[in-house]
């Protein structure tokens, strides 16, 4: 028996040896050590072969061992707090390859972005629910930044008209002032309409990051809905020139130029300039007032096809920067100056039935700025950022003619000056903004962040016609001062998960006009208000498997009233200086899956959103003297529940197709009427009016590489947007026959681009809304029908 057992054991050992030898002959191993540039060991770094399931992590000595079949691969190494690196590697059967890797420290946590080939990806390592869109594939199109954002889940662009019109971006059911905009982390409050997202060309940004709902304290902001951060190209380039010009329907001209240089000494300069011009003379369908000596008539049963005529818009902007990069005293020290100019004719009021023939607005803005960043200031692990700017904005509203216009451009003498309200006033807006942020890396796995943002706004008015406006008293100055301080702690013990906890302190003092009338218009008195609040929250992320990530975040957030909500615009919007801050409990749950298999790439994500908002600020329409104006009030309580999903597939560099779908249910949750009454409100549990609640997008791109010559590429793109109908007013109030709804809409766009010499020369043609759908938005304001555009772009650089 023992002899038999011994023979069996010998046979097993021989078989195992043979299997081991066979495996060694058919598989190979790559190993090495991962360290930082400062020669520090990096443990728990992720090491894998791109496009495969072969991967591992470094041990406490920073060493990794990875087995894989023979072949050519790309080795990817990443670690929290360090820049990801990719290296080509060739593995031979039965051999062991040694490859050590040195990682550079990551400059900022906001740069931890994974972008898939279609241009949309996740801000991967952040615990916050965030997505990013790479603008590279869009830079040959005539799109602006707001168009680019429409590709992201939960995003919806709302416009009041054509080029230069008032624009709001909806994000997961929140819109307008709930969503804050930043450029490279610098808040853009009070910068003027020239820097609206619908005016900035897409070439201005390298990518756009969107933080949804819960926002990191590093931004130092008071957003409820989220943050849009426009990230510009900060790579060191010896020299570069990017210039483009486009022309299209409605006499629309857009041009852009960006050039700069970085010298060996670290001295650099950069110039950005752009302009937009359009007559916006597209056709709309509306009721028309007909003038007659026997009296004016408006047939509400007859809709007529008419052309807009008093809607010319143009703006110009120049941004200059000069300073040093990569110096011992500063990673970036830049001084900047921005000039912008704007002219806007005003075709309609807040409703399309009101039409103006000569009313207009113009203004300009001057803004000096400072930007300073230094990593490891005074001691290792202490990173400091400081930005500051002063914005002087002068705006004039002019409405002096004694005529009434109709949609045919005909005018009738009224005897009273002003088409809406007799005015020729000048508003001087002064904005001071300072942002200070400190990151202290206590260890490789722990980081503290302290931020403080100071924003000061002042507006003084002067009237040249000795007349008062229905929405303002020009003799009363408007002022607000806002301070927001945030402190967070981030724990990053492993590549697989991390966690952040934070607190924010909000403080605001404002003084200005408050109407004593129930409708919020007229009969003003000067009032001041001081508010303060403490918010807090937490966010975490965990990789369930390598490609599947879950994120959960909660925040008790506050949003301080904006300048426009507090003070109006001295023309069509009436402010209210005693508005309370909105406060909200925000919860976000997100699942995302990204998988690469050879040339195939799949990206899928879904989010659940919950918001319970108190003192919700509502914009409504009020009438005064027969004219309509926008006004604001605190509503009480509103609840938002919803979800959005998105998916995208790409094949190599040839095909990309994807789409998004969002459903948001935002309802009045204030049960009783104001004033302590026990009478239940008729609006209780109703959907908030004039707000899209179900919308979707779809896009597809095809690419032909090396067409006609090596380095040339032809691309075809298609995108579409769907919007479900939504009510203009409260759904159960008033007669059913008189209820107005914005109809269901489905628009389609096509584009073709031919790039020569690897993108040096580019020619694009586009057709927007090629099915000529009737598109509407805020209070049924109609947007343009079918339109054609062409663009030429040239890029040089090193």
Coordinates of C-alpha atoms in Angstrom, one line a residue, residues 95 120 255 325 480 493 515 563 583 653 715 786:
X95 CA 10.2 35.2 -20.4
X120 CA -17.7 61.7 -22.4
X255 CA -15.0 83.9 -35.0
X325 CA 4.7 78.6 -15.0
X480 CA -24.6 92.3 -1.4
X493 CA -6.7 54.3 1.7
X515 CA -42.1 95.8 -3.3
X563 CA -27.8 89.3 -7.8
X583 CA -31.9 75.1 1.8
X653 CA -11.6 55.3 -33.8
X715 CA -16.4 62.6 -39.9
X786 CA -34.0 74.9 -40.0

